[in-house]
């Protein structure tokens, strides 16, 4: 299976994606609302959240954050300023509250061992330095805390459609990785369940040991 190497110019990679999101933030918001399968993948995280203090990294349009804010002490961090503004507007309109800020997963503005659960959907493949991102997630999680992650990887049975979909993500610029070595490097216990896209969309539940 072909996985993607880290881009050489990491900052450039992040800035390029960021410009794309800034241009298409409103379109993306509508697309998420119109795509039942996308919402299904995101909602698959909800039953696995544990504890009260929850961080969503890279919340994008804020579809999940708006649900999390109803139940948890919720924090959100995203690199894109426009997504941050959009989410603040949505929260203000509904009277919900959440601690929302702009920032980079590779240097998060939170104390060590602060969160019970981290939620991260369709975003890890946008991080140029997976090791740094995972190390930061590990740092801000409490012992026995969880990362509940949805992202793209090859289907385990290598069915043709699933492989094609995974390759399409790679062709679009995403950094599809084998997550197992990364989880192992940080000594996470984890499960990996295929939840859609012909096995190309994976739900990972990890526990910090
Ligand atoms: C494909 S979108 C996913 C958004 C949302 N989680 C979803 O599932 O619809 C990727 C998100 O990652 C964010 N992102 C990219 N690089 C980031 C970084 N280095 N730190 C934090 N967020 C980042 C983008 O701004 C964008 O919101």
XYZ file of N, CA, C and O and ligand atoms in Angstrom:
863
model
N 0.838 -1.195 0.000
C 0.000 0.000 0.000
C 0.873 1.245 0.000
O 1.868 1.294 0.692
N 0.443 2.223 -0.766
C 1.218 3.466 -0.818
C 0.744 4.448 0.228
O -0.395 4.887 0.198
N 1.631 4.766 1.154
C 1.319 5.836 2.087
C 2.079 7.087 1.657
O 2.954 7.026 0.790
N 1.728 8.208 2.288
C 2.277 9.472 1.820
C 3.410 9.924 2.728
O 3.314 9.838 3.943
N 4.474 10.361 2.103
C 5.577 10.913 2.891
C 5.228 12.327 3.352
O 4.389 12.991 2.769
N 5.916 12.748 4.414
C 5.699 14.119 4.885
C 6.086 15.083 3.771
O 7.085 14.853 3.092
N 5.318 16.157 3.591
C 5.757 17.143 2.595
C 7.047 17.814 3.067
O 7.253 17.971 4.270
N 7.888 18.202 2.112
C 9.160 18.829 2.485
C 8.914 20.206 3.101
O 9.491 20.581 4.102
N 8.012 20.940 2.468
C 7.728 22.304 2.940
C 6.468 22.264 3.786
O 5.368 22.493 3.308
N 6.642 22.002 5.079
C 5.466 21.800 5.926
C 4.612 23.052 6.084
O 3.391 23.003 6.044
N 5.300 24.195 6.278
C 4.532 25.432 6.487
C 3.741 25.779 5.242
O 2.580 26.171 5.306
N 4.400 25.585 4.092
C 3.748 25.889 2.826
C 2.524 25.002 2.637
O 1.477 25.454 2.194
N 2.653 23.734 3.002
C 1.556 22.777 2.891
C 0.358 23.272 3.700
O -0.771 23.346 3.216
N 0.617 23.646 4.965
C -0.473 24.093 5.846
C -1.091 25.383 5.321
O -2.317 25.532 5.307
N -0.244 26.301 4.851
C -0.770 27.586 4.367
C -1.614 27.406 3.111
O -2.628 28.065 2.935
N -1.182 26.498 2.243
C -1.941 26.240 1.008
C -3.345 25.730 1.330
O -4.343 26.215 0.807
N -3.401 24.731 2.214
C -4.688 24.183 2.629
C -5.526 25.266 3.301
O -6.735 25.351 3.113
N -4.856 26.099 4.101
C -5.571 27.128 4.845
C -6.230 28.128 3.894
O -7.369 28.536 4.111
N -5.518 28.490 2.831
C -6.102 29.415 1.845
C -7.326 28.771 1.193
O -8.345 29.413 0.977
N -7.220 27.484 0.928
C -8.343 26.760 0.322
C -9.568 26.828 1.260
O -10.674 27.156 0.840
N -9.337 26.543 2.551
C -10.463 26.546 3.499
C -11.054 27.943 3.650
O -12.260 28.101 3.789
N -10.198 28.956 3.626
C -10.691 30.328 3.756
C -11.609 30.660 2.587
O -12.676 31.238 2.759
N -11.210 30.242 1.392
C -12.025 30.522 0.208
C -13.341 29.744 0.239
O -14.385 30.259 -0.122
N -13.277 28.489 0.674
C -14.454 27.632 0.527
C -15.186 27.313 1.846
O -16.000 26.401 1.891
N -14.898 28.105 2.901
C -15.488 27.799 4.221
C -17.014 27.701 4.166
O -17.609 26.747 4.694
N -17.655 28.673 3.524
C -19.137 28.671 3.484
C -19.663 27.512 2.651
O -20.653 26.881 2.995
N -18.976 27.224 1.545
C -19.390 26.097 0.688
C -19.260 24.801 1.486
O -20.154 23.941 1.474
N -18.146 24.673 2.190
C -17.886 23.467 2.987
C -18.992 23.269 4.025
O -19.483 22.165 4.257
N -19.417 24.385 4.625
C -20.481 24.340 5.626
C -21.753 23.746 5.007
O -22.400 22.866 5.592
N -22.103 24.209 3.803
C -23.311 23.709 3.131
C -23.131 22.236 2.755
O -24.029 21.414 2.955
N -21.938 21.904 2.254
C -21.675 20.529 1.824
C -21.846 19.558 2.998
O -22.488 18.513 2.868
N -21.303 19.919 4.162
C -21.430 19.028 5.334
C -22.904 18.837 5.672
O -23.361 17.725 5.944
N -23.674 19.943 5.599
C -25.106 19.850 5.922
C -25.839 18.959 4.936
O -26.805 18.274 5.292
N -25.388 18.953 3.678
C -26.109 18.213 2.635
C -25.661 16.754 2.498
O -26.294 15.986 1.786
N -24.539 16.401 3.131
C -24.022 15.044 2.918
C -24.319 14.156 4.126
O -23.595 14.211 5.126
N -25.378 13.334 4.040
C -25.748 12.528 5.203
C -24.633 11.597 5.648
O -24.436 11.371 6.844
N -23.858 11.083 4.672
C -22.813 10.126 5.066
C -21.699 10.824 5.844
O -21.151 10.270 6.785
N -21.378 12.090 5.479
C -20.328 12.827 6.203
C -20.769 13.019 7.661
O -20.013 12.769 8.597
N -22.046 13.416 7.831
C -22.557 13.624 9.198
C -22.554 12.307 9.969
O -22.259 12.272 11.159
N -22.869 11.223 9.273
C -22.878 9.905 9.929
C -21.475 9.567 10.442
O -21.316 9.084 11.553
N -20.459 9.835 9.636
C -19.071 9.527 10.051
C -18.698 10.369 11.265
O -18.081 9.868 12.212
N -19.074 11.647 11.227
C -18.733 12.525 12.357
C -19.487 12.097 13.614
O -18.919 12.014 14.716
N -20.775 11.785 13.428
C -21.599 11.391 14.587
C -21.130 10.079 15.211
O -21.431 9.815 16.378
N -20.412 9.269 14.444
C -19.919 7.978 14.974
C -18.987 8.191 16.164
O -18.753 7.279 16.954
N -18.452 9.393 16.311
C -17.544 9.661 17.440
C -18.326 9.808 18.756
O -17.787 9.525 19.829
N -19.579 10.271 18.668
C -20.294 10.737 19.867
C -20.449 9.678 20.968
O -20.223 9.976 22.139
N -20.799 8.423 20.621
C -20.975 7.447 21.713
C -19.680 7.096 22.438
O -19.728 6.450 23.485
N -18.539 7.499 21.889
C -17.254 7.072 22.469
C -16.590 8.137 23.341
O -15.499 7.922 23.860
N -17.271 9.259 23.471
C -16.693 10.334 24.290
C -16.839 9.974 25.763
O -17.890 9.505 26.193
N -15.766 10.154 26.503
C -15.852 9.888 27.943
C -15.359 11.101 28.727
O -14.540 11.873 28.234
N -15.860 11.245 29.928
C -15.451 12.374 30.775
C -16.168 13.644 30.380
O -16.979 13.658 29.440
N -15.861 14.731 31.058
C -16.591 15.980 30.841
C -15.822 17.001 30.012
O -16.400 17.811 29.321
N -14.468 16.918 30.091
C -13.689 17.973 29.412
C -13.221 17.465 28.052
O -12.364 16.582 27.966
N -13.805 18.053 27.018
C -13.609 17.525 25.660
C -12.994 18.592 24.764
O -13.445 19.740 24.749
N -11.977 18.188 24.008
C -11.339 19.085 23.029
C -11.601 18.553 21.629
O -11.312 17.387 21.355
N -12.148 19.401 20.768
C -12.186 19.016 19.355
C -11.101 19.799 18.627
O -11.101 21.034 18.621
N -10.198 19.052 17.998
C -9.134 19.696 17.218
C -9.559 19.677 15.753
O -9.961 18.628 15.235
N -9.460 20.844 15.111
C -9.811 20.982 13.691
C -11.298 20.734 13.478
O -11.703 19.839 12.731
N -12.107 21.583 14.093
C -13.566 21.404 14.057
C -14.184 21.814 12.730
O -15.336 21.508 12.459
N -13.443 22.538 11.879
C -13.968 22.917 10.552
C -15.245 23.732 10.679
O -15.273 24.772 11.329
N -16.322 23.230 10.082
C -17.592 23.982 10.084
C -18.266 23.979 11.451
O -19.255 24.678 11.649
N -17.778 23.164 12.365
C -18.332 23.162 13.728
C -19.539 22.265 13.897
O -20.228 22.341 14.924
N -19.773 21.399 12.923
C -20.954 20.520 13.013
C -20.961 19.710 14.316
O -21.970 19.648 15.016
N -19.813 19.133 14.666
C -19.756 18.336 15.904
C -19.700 19.230 17.135
O -20.316 18.937 18.156
N -18.948 20.319 17.036
C -18.802 21.219 18.190
C -20.163 21.691 18.694
O -20.383 21.806 19.899
N -21.088 21.947 17.765
C -22.407 22.435 18.164
C -23.158 21.375 18.973
O -23.967 21.704 19.828
N -22.864 20.123 18.714
C -23.508 19.066 19.504
C -22.780 18.869 20.827
O -23.393 18.697 21.871
N -21.448 18.925 20.770
C -20.652 18.724 21.984
C -20.943 19.825 23.010
O -21.001 19.564 24.214
N -21.168 21.038 22.502
C -21.375 22.181 23.408
C -22.646 22.029 24.243
O -22.800 22.672 25.279
N -23.559 21.180 23.796
C -24.802 20.967 24.555
C -24.569 20.104 25.792
O -25.357 20.105 26.718
N -23.496 19.317 25.775
C -23.334 18.302 26.826
C -22.071 18.400 27.655
O -22.020 17.875 28.750
N -21.022 18.993 27.068
C -19.707 18.897 27.711
C -19.108 20.274 27.966
O -19.553 21.276 27.399
N -18.059 20.265 28.787
C -17.203 21.460 28.892
C -16.285 21.356 27.670
O -15.366 20.531 27.643
N -16.576 22.135 26.666
C -15.970 21.851 25.370
C -15.010 22.956 24.907
O -15.269 24.145 25.081
N -13.901 22.493 24.334
C -12.852 23.361 23.808
C -12.673 23.014 22.326
O -12.743 21.836 21.959
N -12.405 24.042 21.527
C -12.187 23.781 20.107
C -11.007 24.568 19.591
O -10.828 25.744 19.943
N -10.205 23.914 18.766
C -9.036 24.573 18.187
C -8.998 24.277 16.691
O -9.157 23.119 16.288
N -8.845 25.315 15.884
C -8.701 25.111 14.434
C -7.708 26.135 13.906
O -7.634 27.259 14.406
N -6.978 25.723 12.886
C -5.957 26.609 12.307
C -6.594 27.752 11.518
O -6.055 28.837 11.437
N -7.772 27.492 10.969
C -8.357 28.449 10.032
C -9.205 29.514 10.739
O -10.188 29.195 11.409
N -8.823 30.772 10.531
C -9.508 31.895 11.197
C -10.984 31.965 10.823
O -11.824 32.275 11.658
N -11.274 31.690 9.551
C -12.672 31.832 9.123
C -13.562 30.789 9.798
O -14.684 31.085 10.203
N -13.041 29.576 9.954
C -13.823 28.555 10.667
C -14.048 28.972 12.126
O -15.114 28.724 12.690
N -13.040 29.601 12.719
C -13.170 30.042 14.117
C -14.281 31.094 14.211
O -15.173 31.007 15.067
N -14.258 32.055 13.289
C -15.282 33.111 13.299
C -16.668 32.515 13.062
O -17.639 32.853 13.749
N -16.753 31.596 12.090
C -18.056 30.990 11.773
C -18.624 30.262 12.988
O -19.808 30.376 13.291
N -17.757 29.537 13.689
C -18.250 28.767 14.842
C -18.679 29.708 15.967
O -19.720 29.492 16.604
N -17.905 30.775 16.179
C -18.295 31.738 17.232
C -19.669 32.323 16.910
O -20.497 32.512 17.794
N -19.912 32.605 15.631
C -21.226 33.151 15.231
C -22.332 32.140 15.515
O -23.384 32.478 16.060
N -22.077 30.890 15.163
C -23.102 29.852 15.372
C -23.407 29.693 16.855
O -24.557 29.548 17.251
N -22.362 29.695 17.663
C -22.551 29.541 19.110
C -23.361 30.713 19.657
O -24.307 30.526 20.428
N -23.014 31.929 19.202
C -23.715 33.117 19.695
C -25.198 33.065 19.308
O -26.072 33.412 20.102
N -25.460 32.591 18.095
C -26.854 32.532 17.633
C -27.702 31.566 18.461
O -28.898 31.745 18.610
N -27.065 30.529 18.978
C -27.850 29.506 19.692
C -27.727 29.631 21.214
O -28.360 28.871 21.938
N -26.876 30.536 21.665
C -26.711 30.721 23.107
C -25.878 29.623 23.760
O -25.848 29.528 24.993
N -25.206 28.810 22.961
C -24.335 27.767 23.528
C -22.956 28.369 23.785
O -22.582 29.370 23.169
N -22.202 27.708 24.663
C -20.851 28.249 24.879
C -19.792 27.160 24.727
O -20.036 25.983 25.017
N -18.635 27.605 24.246
C -17.489 26.711 24.070
C -16.241 27.578 24.041
O -16.309 28.754 23.668
N -15.129 27.010 24.446
C -13.852 27.736 24.415
C -13.213 27.509 23.051
O -12.614 26.462 22.821
N -13.362 28.477 22.179
C -12.936 28.296 20.789
C -11.745 29.201 20.494
O -11.772 30.383 20.835
N -10.732 28.653 19.862
C -9.603 29.506 19.497
C -8.887 29.014 18.249
O -8.995 27.840 17.875
N -8.171 29.945 17.645
C -7.353 29.602 16.483
C -6.029 29.051 17.009
O -5.496 29.541 18.016
N -5.508 28.026 16.378
C -4.214 27.500 16.794
C -3.806 26.314 15.954
O -4.562 25.847 15.090
N -2.591 25.849 16.230
C -2.007 24.767 15.448
C -1.906 23.513 16.313
O -1.410 23.582 17.441
N -2.362 22.403 15.781
C -2.307 21.138 16.519
C -0.879 20.818 16.968
O -0.667 20.121 17.957
N 0.095 21.362 16.247
C 1.491 21.021 16.562
C 2.033 21.798 17.768
O 3.139 21.511 18.234
N 1.303 22.779 18.243
C 1.739 23.547 19.423
C 0.483 24.056 20.121
O 0.100 25.216 19.971
N -0.156 23.191 20.881
C -1.471 23.558 21.414
C -1.357 24.339 22.726
O -0.518 24.028 23.567
N -2.240 25.314 22.879
C -2.152 26.213 24.042
C -2.871 25.654 25.278
O -3.635 26.362 25.917
N -2.635 24.385 25.590
C -3.309 23.772 26.739
C -2.280 23.090 27.639
O -1.227 22.650 27.180
N -2.670 22.988 28.910
C -1.792 22.332 29.890
C -1.675 20.828 29.609
O -2.567 20.238 29.011
N -0.644 20.258 30.168
C -0.482 18.791 30.076
C -1.641 18.118 30.822
O -2.097 18.619 31.857
N -2.080 16.986 30.296
C -3.059 16.151 31.004
C -4.376 16.843 31.308
O -4.984 16.600 32.346
N -4.856 17.687 30.397
C -6.020 18.529 30.693
C -7.352 17.904 30.256
O -8.384 18.140 30.877
N -7.334 17.104 29.196
C -8.601 16.671 28.595
C -8.912 15.193 28.841
O -8.022 14.355 28.852
N -10.230 14.924 28.977
C -10.686 13.534 29.083
C -10.746 12.879 27.703
O -10.413 11.715 27.552
N -11.224 13.647 26.733
C -11.359 13.111 25.361
C -10.951 14.178 24.350
O -11.278 15.355 24.517
N -10.259 13.723 23.314
C -9.988 14.572 22.139
C -10.752 13.984 20.956
O -10.687 12.777 20.704
N -11.476 14.846 20.261
C -12.189 14.427 19.048
C -11.464 15.035 17.852
O -11.073 16.211 17.892
N -11.298 14.231 16.813
C -10.554 14.708 15.636
C -11.109 13.987 14.412
O -10.954 12.781 14.299
N -11.787 14.752 13.525
C -12.405 14.077 12.377
C -11.897 14.640 11.056
O -11.863 15.852 10.853
N -11.562 13.753 10.164
C -11.147 14.056 8.795
C -10.103 15.182 8.754
O -10.126 16.039 7.878
N -9.195 15.156 9.696
C -8.233 16.260 9.795
C -6.788 15.781 9.951
O -5.873 16.517 9.568
N -6.584 14.607 10.508
C -5.191 14.194 10.742
C -4.417 14.118 9.420
O -3.218 14.398 9.379
N -5.116 13.786 8.352
C -4.465 13.706 7.031
C -4.099 15.091 6.491
O -3.481 15.191 5.429
N -4.492 16.138 7.225
C -4.112 17.496 6.802
C -2.916 18.008 7.598
O -2.488 19.144 7.401
N -2.396 17.188 8.506
C -1.282 17.650 9.336
C 0.047 17.189 8.728
O 0.292 15.983 8.609
N 0.929 18.127 8.389
C 2.163 17.729 7.718
C 3.125 16.959 8.618
O 3.899 16.147 8.133
N 3.050 17.200 9.933
C 3.950 16.488 10.838
C 3.112 15.644 11.809
O 2.712 16.099 12.890
N 2.834 14.405 11.381
C 1.952 13.529 12.159
C 2.509 13.215 13.538
O 1.767 13.112 14.516
N 3.815 13.081 13.602
C 4.453 12.729 14.873
C 4.295 13.863 15.891
O 3.964 13.624 17.055
N 4.476 15.076 15.423
C 4.342 16.237 16.324
C 2.881 16.385 16.769
O 2.593 16.660 17.939
N 1.963 16.211 15.800
C 0.534 16.336 16.124
C 0.137 15.285 17.168
O -0.536 15.589 18.153
N 0.599 14.051 16.959
C 0.241 12.970 17.891
C 0.880 13.212 19.252
O 0.270 12.943 20.296
N 2.093 13.730 19.245
C 2.781 13.987 20.510
C 2.042 15.064 21.319
O 1.900 14.964 22.541
N 1.517 16.083 20.627
C 0.742 17.116 21.308
C -0.590 16.563 21.841
O -1.017 16.895 22.948
N -1.228 15.724 21.052
C -2.487 15.121 21.513
C -2.233 14.288 22.768
O -2.981 14.349 23.740
N -1.171 13.534 22.726
C -0.790 12.690 23.867
C -0.525 13.573 25.096
O -0.974 13.276 26.197
N 0.165 14.670 24.895
C 0.542 15.550 26.006
C -0.672 16.132 26.730
O -0.737 16.133 27.958
N -1.668 16.609 25.947
C -2.785 17.319 26.588
C -3.870 16.379 27.123
O -4.797 16.819 27.786
N -3.731 15.094 26.823
C -4.712 14.106 27.329
C -4.359 13.672 28.742
O -3.192 13.506 29.081
N -5.423 13.417 29.544
C -5.210 12.801 30.862
C -4.800 11.346 30.671
O -5.093 10.750 29.631
N -4.202 10.770 31.709
C -3.959 9.325 31.694
C -5.316 8.627 31.571
O -6.295 9.066 32.182
N -5.371 7.606 30.790
C -6.605 6.875 30.462
C -7.574 7.686 29.592
O -8.687 7.241 29.329
N -7.163 8.895 29.187
C -7.992 9.692 28.281
C -7.989 9.082 26.877
O -7.186 8.203 26.568
N -8.906 9.573 26.060
C -9.086 8.975 24.730
C -8.923 9.978 23.598
O -9.316 11.132 23.749
N -8.446 9.479 22.480
C -8.639 10.215 21.220
C -9.699 9.443 20.445
O -9.583 8.210 20.291
N -10.723 10.147 20.004
C -11.735 9.529 19.154
C -11.569 10.177 17.781
O -11.844 11.363 17.613
N -11.078 9.384 16.850
C -10.644 9.953 15.572
C -11.341 9.260 14.398
O -11.514 8.044 14.407
N -11.747 10.068 13.428
C -12.248 9.507 12.169
C -11.337 10.008 11.062
O -11.070 11.214 10.985
N -10.841 9.097 10.254
C -10.012 9.545 9.135
C -9.899 8.459 8.059
O -10.426 7.358 8.221
N -9.190 8.824 7.002
C -9.111 7.958 5.824
C -7.885 7.053 5.896
O -6.805 7.497 6.288
N -8.081 5.789 5.544
C -6.966 4.847 5.349
C -7.479 3.755 4.394
O -8.679 3.634 4.161
N -6.583 2.972 3.887
C -6.982 1.875 3.003
C -7.898 0.906 3.754
O -7.728 0.705 4.968
N -8.846 0.279 3.043
C -9.661 -0.761 3.690
C -8.803 -1.991 3.949
O -7.900 -2.288 3.153
N -9.085 -2.697 5.041
C -8.233 -3.846 5.388
C -8.311 -4.953 4.334
O -7.343 -5.672 4.116
N -9.476 -5.089 3.644
C -9.584 -6.155 2.631
C -9.117 -5.681 1.250
O -9.197 -6.426 0.266
N -8.632 -4.443 1.182
C -8.142 -3.846 -0.068
C -9.151 -3.945 -1.221
O -8.768 -4.128 -2.378
N -10.447 -3.814 -0.875
C -11.439 -3.842 -1.959
C -11.213 -2.657 -2.896
O -10.740 -1.588 -2.490
N -11.581 -2.890 -4.165
C -11.206 -1.940 -5.204
C -11.744 -0.525 -4.978
O -11.042 0.466 -5.135
N -13.023 -0.446 -4.594
C -13.636 0.880 -4.405
C -12.977 1.641 -3.262
O -12.680 2.828 -3.363
N -12.748 0.904 -2.139
C -12.144 1.544 -0.963
C -10.737 2.041 -1.270
O -10.350 3.143 -0.857
N -9.990 1.225 -2.018
C -8.615 1.626 -2.381
C -8.661 2.856 -3.298
O -7.898 3.811 -3.127
N -9.612 2.821 -4.232
C -9.761 3.958 -5.162
C -10.093 5.249 -4.415
O -9.528 6.313 -4.687
N -10.997 5.135 -3.442
C -11.389 6.328 -2.668
C -10.186 6.853 -1.875
O -9.901 8.049 -1.847
N -9.433 5.920 -1.272
C -8.247 6.342 -0.501
C -7.253 7.049 -1.421
O -6.700 8.101 -1.078
N -7.070 6.484 -2.608
C -6.124 7.106 -3.552
C -6.611 8.471 -4.016
O -5.813 9.362 -4.294
N -7.933 8.620 -4.086
C -8.482 9.923 -4.488
C -8.149 10.980 -3.424
O -7.817 12.124 -3.747
N -8.235 10.595 -2.146
C -7.863 11.537 -1.078
C -6.390 11.925 -1.210
O -6.023 13.093 -1.068
N -5.550 10.923 -1.485
C -4.112 11.195 -1.625
C -3.882 12.137 -2.817
O -3.133 13.112 -2.711
N -4.592 11.862 -3.919
C -4.430 12.708 -5.108
C -4.859 14.147 -4.804
O -4.325 15.105 -5.365
N -5.805 14.294 -3.882
C -6.271 15.633 -3.497
C -5.317 16.346 -2.545
O -5.571 17.477 -2.140
N -4.262 15.661 -2.132
C -3.245 16.318 -1.303
C -3.203 15.846 0.136
O -2.362 16.290 0.914
N -4.139 14.954 0.512
C -4.144 14.508 1.910
C -2.997 13.537 2.194
O -2.578 12.775 1.325
N -2.520 13.572 3.454
C -1.406 12.720 3.861
C -1.995 11.491 4.548
O -2.176 11.467 5.769
N -2.321 10.495 3.731
C -2.897 9.263 4.299
C -1.755 8.425 4.861
O -0.787 8.123 4.177
N -1.918 8.079 6.163
C -0.840 7.379 6.873
C -1.337 6.046 7.407
O -2.521 5.877 7.674
N -0.383 5.168 7.645
C -0.658 3.988 8.442
C -0.606 4.470 9.894
O 0.457 4.875 10.385
N -1.732 4.456 10.593
C -1.787 5.047 11.938
C -1.173 4.130 12.995
O -0.777 4.598 14.065
N -1.109 2.848 12.709
C -0.654 1.897 13.733
C 0.718 2.254 14.341
O 0.838 2.324 15.570
N 1.750 2.493 13.527
C 3.049 2.830 14.127
C 3.000 4.093 14.976
O 3.686 4.182 15.997
N 2.181 5.056 14.555
C 2.072 6.302 15.337
C 1.414 6.044 16.694
O 1.879 6.522 17.722
N 0.317 5.285 16.680
C -0.346 4.965 17.948
C 0.612 4.184 18.860
O 0.696 4.430 20.051
N 1.339 3.255 18.249
C 2.257 2.428 19.048
C 3.400 3.258 19.611
O 3.833 3.063 20.739
N 3.904 4.179 18.811
C 5.017 5.032 19.254
C 4.668 5.766 20.552
O 5.516 5.963 21.416
N 3.387 6.166 20.665
C 2.983 6.896 21.873
C 2.258 5.986 22.872
O 1.610 6.458 23.800
N 2.390 4.694 22.640
C 1.878 3.664 23.550
C 0.389 3.794 23.810
O -0.088 3.585 24.928
N -0.340 4.188 22.778
C -1.798 4.189 22.871
C -2.312 2.767 22.647
O -1.838 2.077 21.737
N -3.295 2.365 23.438
C -4.080 1.182 23.067
C -5.118 1.686 22.078
O -5.638 2.793 22.252
N -5.452 0.898 21.067
C -6.426 1.437 20.120
C -7.237 0.351 19.422
O -6.829 -0.809 19.364
N -8.415 0.781 18.931
C -9.201 -0.075 18.046
C -9.381 0.679 16.734
O -9.322 1.917 16.710
N -9.604 -0.066 15.684
C -9.744 0.516 14.344
C -10.954 -0.142 13.690
O -10.946 -1.343 13.428
N -12.001 0.670 13.453
C -13.229 0.119 12.857
C -13.500 0.851 11.549
O -13.409 2.087 11.503
N -13.837 0.107 10.512
C -14.155 0.739 9.225
C -15.632 1.103 9.219
O -16.484 0.234 9.416
N -15.932 2.398 9.035
C -17.322 2.835 9.214
C -17.959 3.386 7.937
O -19.089 3.854 7.974
N -17.250 3.353 6.820
C -17.879 3.855 5.592
C -16.883 3.958 4.455
O -15.737 3.535 4.579
N -17.364 4.528 3.341
C -16.489 4.744 2.185
C -15.831 3.458 1.718
O -14.654 3.451 1.385
N -16.625 2.363 1.697
C -16.088 1.047 1.289
C -14.854 0.675 2.115
O -13.882 0.130 1.593
N -14.897 0.993 3.373
C -13.796 0.617 4.285
C -12.683 1.638 4.349
O -11.702 1.443 5.077
N -12.834 2.751 3.617
C -11.744 3.740 3.610
C -11.881 4.772 4.735
O -10.950 5.538 4.984
N -13.028 4.791 5.395
C -13.197 5.729 6.519
C -13.127 4.939 7.815
O -13.895 3.996 8.030
N -12.175 5.307 8.650
C -11.879 4.526 9.860
C -12.213 5.330 11.115
O -11.953 6.531 11.178
N -12.758 4.606 12.090
C -12.969 5.195 13.430
C -11.935 4.568 14.358
O -11.898 3.350 14.541
N -11.057 5.419 14.902
C -10.039 4.937 15.839
C -10.412 5.399 17.242
O -10.679 6.587 17.449
N -10.426 4.468 18.160
C -10.618 4.828 19.566
C -9.307 4.478 20.266
O -8.909 3.312 20.293
N -8.654 5.470 20.809
C -7.360 5.211 21.434
C -7.424 5.539 22.918
O -8.179 6.426 23.334
N -6.629 4.851 23.684
C -6.568 5.142 25.125
C -5.116 5.426 25.506
O -4.209 4.682 25.142
N -4.903 6.526 26.251
C -3.555 6.850 26.725
C -3.250 5.989 27.953
O -3.952 6.070 28.959
N -2.216 5.200 27.846
C -1.919 4.268 28.953
C -1.020 4.923 29.988
O -0.352 5.896 29.714
C -11.098 18.363 6.109
S -11.285 19.576 7.359
C -12.179 18.657 8.592
C -13.119 19.529 9.377
C -14.085 18.796 10.304
N -13.407 18.158 11.386
C -14.918 17.802 9.533
O -14.803 16.595 9.790
O -15.738 18.224 8.702
C -9.666 19.739 8.048
C -9.588 20.777 9.159
O -8.264 20.746 9.719
C -7.888 22.079 10.041
N -6.422 22.112 10.143
C -5.518 21.915 9.153
N -4.268 22.007 9.610
C -4.362 22.258 10.940
C -3.409 22.448 11.978
N -2.090 22.388 11.712
N -3.846 22.657 13.236
C -5.181 22.711 13.504
N -6.131 22.542 12.554
C -5.733 22.322 11.291
C -8.473 22.901 8.905
O -8.543 24.267 9.196
C -9.842 22.217 8.745
O -10.774 22.778 9.622
